[in-house]
Amino acid sequence: MPLFDSLYNFARWLTHDREEAEDLVQETYRKALKGFSSFQPGTNFRAWMYRILRNTFLTSRTGLKSGMTISLDSEEGETVLPTTLETPESILIDRSNQQMVQEAIGELPVIFREVLLFCDVEEMSYQEIAETISIPIGTVMSRLARARNALRLGITKKLQGV
Amino acid sequence: MACDTWRDKIDAYADAELPAGEMRAVGEHLPSCPSCTADLLSRVQLKRAVMTAGKRFSPSLDLRQRVQKGLPMENKPVWLWGWAPKLAAAAALVVIAFLLLRVWSAYQQTQTYAELADLHVATLASATPVDVVSSDRHTVKPWFQGRLPFTFNLPELGDSPFTLEGGRMSYLGQAPGAQLIYRIGNHRISVFIFQNRMERRLASSDDRSRRLTFNVEAWTEGDLRYFVFGDADPNDIHKLSELLKIAARS
């Protein structure tokens, strides 16, 4: 099955729950097959599948409570925080604190978590992310910058034991 | 200021999302700027950490089986997908059967014409080419009564260049039929008439062709199958065929 492992991984990150993720993946494939005629050949199949999964999640009880609908201060003009010589990343370079990174990712608002996972885990292009979550590329870039800043801040707090 | 400009693009550079010109410009800037290089290193490390940490969950075998097995039962498209190979195989068999039938039919037709050529040549070579010697169709036609399980009409030749020499019994595939001998100039033409139901192996379509150097015209009239066979000019074969058709329909 195409994208099965990736979709499940993404579903788990969204739901934080094994059973809900399994239901979400099953429902995604059911909808994809049922609505396959609506898929336009030549367009991005992966983006189409993730869009189905994401929309299914957003209409679920967990999705409605996930904070996807919170308003952001601004989607545009995000200032990229400068890094210092000693950064959370340099401390985590040996990957010994992978669990800490996972926790930090899990604590991100879903709206940041998904864009971060699309870019760094699924290695989607900005264009592909924009298609998947139906936002402009500029918004993808600013949201991604905010997500990374938030993640960096989260890791820093964990390192400091806050 | 230059670094502030580039710093805003470091994320996109790490994601390889800058246009080619800017990718090249940032790449040229980095070796001379420790600050931007450290910034890029930090972002690449974070990106790699997320990539590693993000690949965290694997689906169970049970879920995989449920999705694979459960969906086809609920969705017609999947049901069709399951049958698609069988339908394709059935369609392929039909096509192959059709092609084989065409090949077999062509082979049978060739065999039939070969047999008719033998009959025609054997008749002309015989000392008694016809069993009933007459140029009168009203003599020849009745001769076949009681010998054939069918009857047929013969044309009034009138002013045509053809003359009837007579007829004889003929057998094709163990089925009885009539063989009539016509003459035009120095050429003699055989007209074979068989029951079509007894000639299932013959192609039922009309045919004008040249077989084994003979000219042939064949057609079906009612339950009878006609073959006009000889070395005469094709136009003469056709004229005699037309006369026979008119007689058959009268």
Coordinates of C-alpha atoms in Angstrom, one line a residue:
Chain A
M1 CA 0.0 0.0 0.0
P2 CA 1.4 3.4 -1.0
L3 CA 2.5 5.7 1.9
F4 CA 1.1 3.3 4.5
D5 CA 4.1 3.6 7.0
S6 CA 4.4 7.3 6.5
L7 CA 0.7 8.0 6.9
Y8 CA 0.6 6.0 10.1
N9 CA 3.6 7.8 11.5
F10 CA 2.0 11.1 10.7
A11 CA -1.3 10.0 12.2
R12 CA 0.3 9.0 15.4
W13 CA 2.0 12.4 15.7
L14 CA -1.3 14.1 15.1
T15 CA -3.4 12.0 17.5
H16 CA -0.9 10.9 20.1
D17 CA -2.9 7.7 20.3
R18 CA -2.4 4.3 18.7
E19 CA -6.1 3.4 18.2
E20 CA -7.1 6.8 17.0
A21 CA -4.1 6.7 14.5
E22 CA -5.2 3.3 13.2
D23 CA -8.7 4.4 12.8
L24 CA -7.5 7.6 11.0
V25 CA -5.3 5.6 8.6
Q26 CA -8.1 3.1 7.8
E27 CA -10.6 6.0 7.2
T28 CA -8.0 7.7 5.0
Y29 CA -7.6 4.7 2.7
R30 CA -11.4 4.1 2.7
K31 CA -12.0 7.7 1.6
A32 CA -9.1 7.7 -0.9
L33 CA -10.5 4.6 -2.6
K34 CA -14.0 5.8 -2.5
G35 CA -13.1 9.2 -4.0
F36 CA -10.3 8.0 -6.2
S37 CA -12.1 9.4 -9.2
S38 CA -11.6 12.8 -7.8
F39 CA -7.9 12.4 -7.9
Q40 CA -6.5 14.1 -11.0
P41 CA -3.7 12.2 -12.7
G42 CA -0.5 14.2 -12.9
T43 CA -1.1 16.0 -9.6
N44 CA 0.6 15.2 -6.4
F45 CA -0.7 11.8 -5.1
R46 CA 1.2 12.1 -1.8
A47 CA -0.2 15.6 -1.1
W48 CA -3.6 14.3 -1.9
M49 CA -3.4 11.4 0.5
Y50 CA -2.0 13.5 3.3
R51 CA -4.7 16.1 2.7
I52 CA -7.4 13.4 3.1
L53 CA -5.7 12.2 6.3
R54 CA -5.4 15.7 7.7
N55 CA -8.9 16.7 6.8
T56 CA -10.2 13.5 8.4
F57 CA -8.3 14.3 11.5
L58 CA -9.5 17.9 11.7
T59 CA -13.1 16.7 11.7
S60 CA -12.5 14.1 14.4
R61 CA -13.2 14.8 18.0
T62 CA -9.4 14.9 18.8
G63 CA -8.8 17.1 15.8
L64 CA -11.4 19.6 16.9
K65 CA -9.7 19.8 20.3
S66 CA -6.2 19.9 18.9
G67 CA -5.9 23.7 18.6
M68 CA -5.7 23.7 14.9
T69 CA -8.1 26.6 14.9
I70 CA -6.2 28.9 17.2
S71 CA -5.4 32.1 15.7
L72 CA -1.7 32.9 15.2
D73 CA -0.4 36.4 16.0
S74 CA 0.9 36.6 12.5
E75 CA 1.5 34.1 9.7
E76 CA 3.8 36.4 7.9
G77 CA 7.1 38.2 8.7
E78 CA 8.3 35.7 11.3
T79 CA 11.7 36.9 12.6
V80 CA 14.2 34.1 12.6
L81 CA 15.8 33.9 16.0
P82 CA 19.6 34.2 15.9
T83 CA 21.4 31.2 17.3
T84 CA 24.3 31.3 19.7
L85 CA 27.5 29.2 19.7
E86 CA 26.0 26.9 22.3
T87 CA 22.6 25.9 20.9
P88 CA 20.1 23.1 21.7
E89 CA 21.1 21.6 18.5
S90 CA 24.8 21.4 19.2
I91 CA 24.0 19.8 22.6
L92 CA 21.7 17.2 20.9
I93 CA 24.2 16.5 18.1
D94 CA 25.0 13.0 19.5
R95 CA 21.3 12.1 19.3
S96 CA 21.5 10.8 22.8
N97 CA 18.6 13.1 23.6
Q98 CA 16.3 11.9 20.9
Q99 CA 13.5 11.2 23.3
M100 CA 13.7 14.8 24.4
V101 CA 13.3 16.0 20.8
Q102 CA 10.4 13.7 20.4
E103 CA 8.7 15.1 23.5
A104 CA 9.4 18.7 22.3
I105 CA 7.9 17.9 18.9
G106 CA 4.9 16.3 20.6
E107 CA 4.3 19.4 22.6
L108 CA 4.2 21.7 19.7
P109 CA 0.8 23.0 18.6
V110 CA -0.5 20.7 15.8
I111 CA -0.3 23.6 13.4
F112 CA 3.5 23.7 13.9
R113 CA 4.0 20.0 14.4
E114 CA 2.5 19.1 11.0
V115 CA 4.4 21.6 9.0
L116 CA 7.7 20.5 10.7
L117 CA 7.0 16.8 10.1
F118 CA 6.1 17.4 6.5
C119 CA 9.3 19.4 5.8
D120 CA 11.9 17.5 7.9
V121 CA 10.5 13.9 8.1
E122 CA 8.5 13.6 4.9
E123 CA 10.9 15.9 3.1
M124 CA 8.2 17.6 1.3
S125 CA 9.0 20.8 -0.7
Y126 CA 7.4 24.0 0.4
Q127 CA 5.1 23.8 -2.6
E128 CA 4.0 20.3 -1.7
I129 CA 3.3 21.4 1.9
A130 CA 1.3 24.3 0.6
E131 CA -0.8 22.0 -1.6
T132 CA -1.3 19.5 1.3
I133 CA -2.5 22.0 3.9
S134 CA -4.0 24.5 1.4
I135 CA -2.0 27.6 2.4
P136 CA 0.3 29.9 0.4
I137 CA 4.0 29.1 0.2
G138 CA 4.8 32.3 2.1
T139 CA 2.7 31.1 5.0
V140 CA 4.4 27.7 4.8
M141 CA 7.8 29.4 5.2
S142 CA 6.7 31.6 8.1
R143 CA 4.9 28.8 9.9
L144 CA 7.9 26.6 9.5
A145 CA 10.2 29.3 11.0
R146 CA 7.8 29.7 13.9
A147 CA 7.7 25.9 14.4
R148 CA 11.4 25.7 14.5
N149 CA 11.8 28.5 16.9
A150 CA 9.1 27.0 19.1
L151 CA 10.9 23.6 19.0
R152 CA 14.2 25.2 19.8
L153 CA 12.6 27.0 22.7
G154 CA 11.0 23.8 23.9
I155 CA 14.3 21.9 23.8
T156 CA 16.1 24.6 25.6
K157 CA 13.6 24.6 28.4
K158 CA 13.9 20.8 28.7
L159 CA 17.7 21.1 28.8
Q160 CA 17.4 23.7 31.5
G161 CA 14.9 21.5 33.4
V162 CA 12.2 24.1 33.3
Chain B
M1 CA 23.4 44.2 7.1
A2 CA 24.5 41.6 4.6
C3 CA 24.3 38.9 7.2
D4 CA 20.8 40.0 8.3
T5 CA 19.7 39.6 4.7
W6 CA 21.2 36.1 4.4
R7 CA 20.1 35.0 7.9
D8 CA 16.5 35.3 6.8
K9 CA 17.2 32.9 4.1
I10 CA 19.3 30.3 6.0
D11 CA 16.2 28.1 6.8
A12 CA 15.3 28.0 3.1
Y13 CA 18.9 27.4 2.2
A14 CA 19.0 24.4 4.6
D15 CA 15.8 23.2 3.1
A16 CA 17.2 23.7 -0.4
E17 CA 14.3 25.8 -1.3
L18 CA 16.0 29.0 -2.5
P19 CA 16.2 29.8 -6.2
A20 CA 19.4 28.6 -7.9
G21 CA 20.9 32.1 -7.9
E22 CA 20.3 32.6 -4.2
M23 CA 21.5 29.2 -3.4
R24 CA 24.8 30.0 -5.1
A25 CA 25.0 33.4 -3.5
V26 CA 24.5 32.0 0.1
G27 CA 27.0 29.2 -0.7
E28 CA 29.6 31.9 -1.7
H29 CA 28.8 33.9 1.4
L30 CA 29.1 31.2 4.0
P31 CA 32.9 30.6 3.9
S32 CA 33.6 34.2 4.7
C33 CA 30.9 34.5 7.5
P34 CA 31.4 32.4 10.7
S35 CA 28.1 33.7 12.1
C36 CA 26.0 32.5 9.2
T37 CA 27.9 29.2 9.0
A38 CA 27.3 28.5 12.7
D39 CA 23.6 29.5 12.2
L40 CA 23.3 27.1 9.2
L41 CA 25.1 24.3 11.1
S42 CA 22.6 24.8 14.0
R43 CA 19.6 24.6 11.7
V44 CA 20.9 21.6 9.8
Q45 CA 21.5 19.8 13.1
L46 CA 17.9 20.7 14.3
K47 CA 16.6 19.5 10.9
R48 CA 18.4 16.2 11.2
A49 CA 17.3 15.8 14.8
V50 CA 13.7 16.3 13.8
M51 CA 14.1 13.9 10.9
T52 CA 15.5 11.2 13.2
A53 CA 13.0 11.8 16.0
G54 CA 10.1 12.2 13.7
K55 CA 10.3 8.7 12.3
R56 CA 9.0 7.2 15.5
F57 CA 5.9 5.1 14.9
S58 CA 5.5 2.0 12.8
P59 CA 2.1 0.4 11.9
S60 CA 1.3 -3.0 13.2
L61 CA 0.9 -6.0 10.9
D62 CA -2.6 -6.3 12.2
L63 CA -3.5 -2.8 10.9
R64 CA -1.8 -3.4 7.6
Q65 CA -3.9 -6.6 7.2
R66 CA -7.1 -4.9 8.3
V67 CA -6.6 -2.1 5.8
Q68 CA -5.7 -4.5 3.0
K69 CA -8.5 -7.0 3.7
G70 CA -11.2 -4.7 5.0
L71 CA -11.4 -2.1 2.3
P72 CA -12.2 -4.3 -0.7
M73 CA -15.3 -5.6 1.0
E74 CA -16.6 -2.1 1.6
N75 CA -15.6 -0.5 -1.7
K76 CA -16.8 -1.5 -5.1
P77 CA -13.7 -0.1 -6.8
V78 CA -11.5 -2.4 -4.8
W79 CA -13.8 -5.3 -5.6
L80 CA -13.4 -4.5 -9.2
W81 CA -9.7 -4.3 -8.8
G82 CA -9.7 -7.8 -7.4
W83 CA -11.6 -9.0 -10.4
A84 CA -9.7 -6.9 -12.9
P85 CA -7.0 -9.5 -13.5
K86 CA -9.6 -12.2 -14.1
L87 CA -11.6 -10.0 -16.4
A88 CA -8.4 -9.1 -18.3
A89 CA -7.5 -12.8 -18.6
A90 CA -11.0 -13.6 -19.8
A91 CA -10.9 -10.8 -22.3
A92 CA -7.5 -12.0 -23.5
L93 CA -8.9 -15.5 -24.0
V94 CA -11.8 -14.2 -26.0
V95 CA -9.4 -12.2 -28.2
I96 CA -7.1 -15.3 -28.6
A97 CA -10.2 -17.5 -29.4
F98 CA -11.4 -15.0 -31.9
L99 CA -8.0 -14.8 -33.6
L100 CA -7.7 -18.6 -33.6
L101 CA -11.1 -18.9 -35.2
R102 CA -10.1 -16.4 -37.9
V103 CA -6.9 -18.4 -38.5
W104 CA -8.8 -21.7 -38.5
S105 CA -11.5 -20.3 -40.8
A106 CA -8.9 -19.1 -43.3
Y107 CA -7.1 -22.4 -43.1
Q108 CA -10.4 -24.3 -43.7
Q109 CA -11.3 -22.0 -46.6
T110 CA -7.9 -22.7 -48.2
Q111 CA -8.4 -26.4 -47.7
T112 CA -11.9 -26.2 -49.3
Y113 CA -10.6 -24.3 -52.3
A114 CA -7.8 -26.9 -52.7
E115 CA -10.4 -29.7 -52.7
L116 CA -12.6 -27.9 -55.2
A117 CA -9.6 -27.3 -57.5
D118 CA -8.9 -31.1 -57.3
L119 CA -12.5 -31.9 -58.2
H120 CA -12.5 -29.4 -61.0
V121 CA -9.2 -30.7 -62.5
A122 CA -10.2 -34.4 -62.0
T123 CA -13.5 -33.7 -63.7
L124 CA -11.9 -32.1 -66.7
A125 CA -9.3 -34.9 -66.9
S126 CA -11.9 -37.6 -66.8
A127 CA -13.1 -39.4 -70.0
T128 CA -16.6 -38.8 -68.8
P129 CA -16.6 -35.4 -67.2
V130 CA -20.3 -35.2 -66.7
D131 CA -22.9 -37.9 -65.8
V132 CA -25.7 -36.0 -67.5
V133 CA -24.8 -34.7 -70.9
S134 CA -27.1 -31.9 -72.0
S135 CA -27.1 -28.2 -72.7
D136 CA -30.7 -28.0 -71.6
R137 CA -31.1 -26.9 -68.0
H138 CA -34.5 -28.5 -68.0
T139 CA -32.7 -31.8 -68.5
V140 CA -29.8 -31.3 -66.2
K141 CA -31.7 -30.1 -63.2
P142 CA -34.2 -33.0 -63.0
W143 CA -31.3 -35.4 -63.3
F144 CA -30.3 -34.5 -59.7
Q145 CA -33.7 -35.3 -58.3
G146 CA -33.4 -38.2 -55.9
R147 CA -29.7 -37.8 -55.9
L148 CA -29.4 -34.7 -53.8
P149 CA -31.3 -33.7 -50.6
F150 CA -31.9 -30.2 -52.1
T151 CA -32.9 -28.6 -55.4
F152 CA -31.7 -25.5 -57.2
N153 CA -32.4 -23.4 -60.3
L154 CA -30.2 -23.0 -63.3
P155 CA -30.1 -19.9 -65.4
E156 CA -31.5 -19.4 -68.9
L157 CA -28.3 -18.7 -70.8
G158 CA -30.0 -17.1 -73.8
D159 CA -27.6 -14.9 -75.6
S160 CA -24.8 -15.2 -73.1
P161 CA -21.5 -16.6 -74.2
F162 CA -21.9 -19.6 -71.9
T163 CA -23.0 -23.0 -72.7
L164 CA -24.1 -25.8 -70.3
E165 CA -22.3 -29.1 -71.0
G166 CA -23.9 -31.1 -68.2
G167 CA -23.6 -32.1 -64.6
R168 CA -22.4 -34.7 -62.2
M169 CA -22.5 -35.6 -58.6
S170 CA -19.7 -34.2 -56.4
Y171 CA -18.7 -34.7 -52.8
L172 CA -17.0 -32.3 -50.6
G173 CA -16.3 -33.4 -47.0
Q174 CA -18.5 -36.4 -47.6
A175 CA -21.4 -34.1 -48.4
P176 CA -23.2 -34.6 -51.7
G177 CA -23.5 -31.7 -54.1
A178 CA -24.0 -30.8 -57.7
Q179 CA -21.2 -30.0 -60.1
L180 CA -22.2 -28.3 -63.3
I181 CA -19.9 -27.7 -66.3
Y182 CA -20.2 -24.6 -68.3
R183 CA -18.1 -23.6 -71.3
I184 CA -17.0 -20.2 -72.5
G185 CA -14.7 -20.3 -75.5
N186 CA -12.1 -23.0 -74.8
H187 CA -12.5 -22.6 -71.0
R188 CA -14.6 -24.9 -68.9
I189 CA -16.0 -23.7 -65.6
S190 CA -17.2 -25.8 -62.7
V191 CA -20.2 -24.6 -60.7
F192 CA -20.4 -26.4 -57.3
I193 CA -23.6 -26.2 -55.3
F194 CA -23.6 -27.6 -51.7
Q195 CA -25.9 -27.4 -48.8
N196 CA -24.6 -24.6 -46.6
R197 CA -25.4 -26.5 -43.4
M198 CA -23.3 -29.3 -44.6
E199 CA -20.6 -26.9 -45.4
R200 CA -20.1 -25.3 -42.1
R201 CA -16.4 -25.3 -42.5
L202 CA -16.7 -23.0 -45.5
A203 CA -16.6 -19.3 -45.0
S204 CA -20.1 -18.0 -45.4
S205 CA -19.0 -14.6 -46.7
D206 CA -18.9 -13.7 -50.4
D207 CA -15.6 -14.1 -52.0
R208 CA -14.0 -13.3 -55.3
S209 CA -10.4 -14.4 -55.5
R210 CA -7.7 -16.3 -57.3
R211 CA -6.8 -19.6 -55.8
L212 CA -4.2 -22.0 -57.1
T213 CA -4.2 -20.0 -60.3
F214 CA -8.0 -20.6 -60.7
N215 CA -10.5 -17.8 -60.4
V216 CA -13.2 -18.3 -57.9
E217 CA -16.4 -16.7 -56.9
A218 CA -18.3 -17.9 -53.9
W219 CA -21.5 -16.8 -52.2
T220 CA -24.4 -18.1 -50.2
E221 CA -28.0 -18.1 -51.5
G222 CA -30.5 -19.3 -48.9
D223 CA -29.3 -22.7 -47.7
L224 CA -27.0 -23.3 -50.6
R225 CA -23.4 -22.4 -51.0
Y226 CA -22.2 -21.7 -54.6
F227 CA -18.7 -21.9 -56.0
V228 CA -17.9 -20.9 -59.5
F229 CA -14.4 -22.3 -60.3
G230 CA -12.3 -22.1 -63.4
D231 CA -9.4 -20.7 -65.4
A232 CA -11.6 -18.4 -67.4
D233 CA -11.3 -14.6 -67.2
P234 CA -12.5 -13.3 -63.8
N235 CA -15.1 -11.1 -65.5
D236 CA -16.5 -14.2 -67.2
I237 CA -16.6 -16.0 -63.8
H238 CA -18.4 -13.1 -62.4
K239 CA -20.9 -12.9 -65.3
L240 CA -21.8 -16.6 -64.9
S241 CA -22.1 -16.1 -61.1
E242 CA -24.6 -13.2 -61.7
L243 CA -26.6 -15.4 -63.9
L244 CA -26.7 -18.1 -61.3
K245 CA -27.7 -15.7 -58.6
I246 CA -30.6 -14.4 -60.7
A247 CA -31.8 -17.9 -61.4
A248 CA -31.5 -18.8 -57.7
R249 CA -33.7 -15.9 -56.7
S250 CA -36.4 -16.5 -59.3

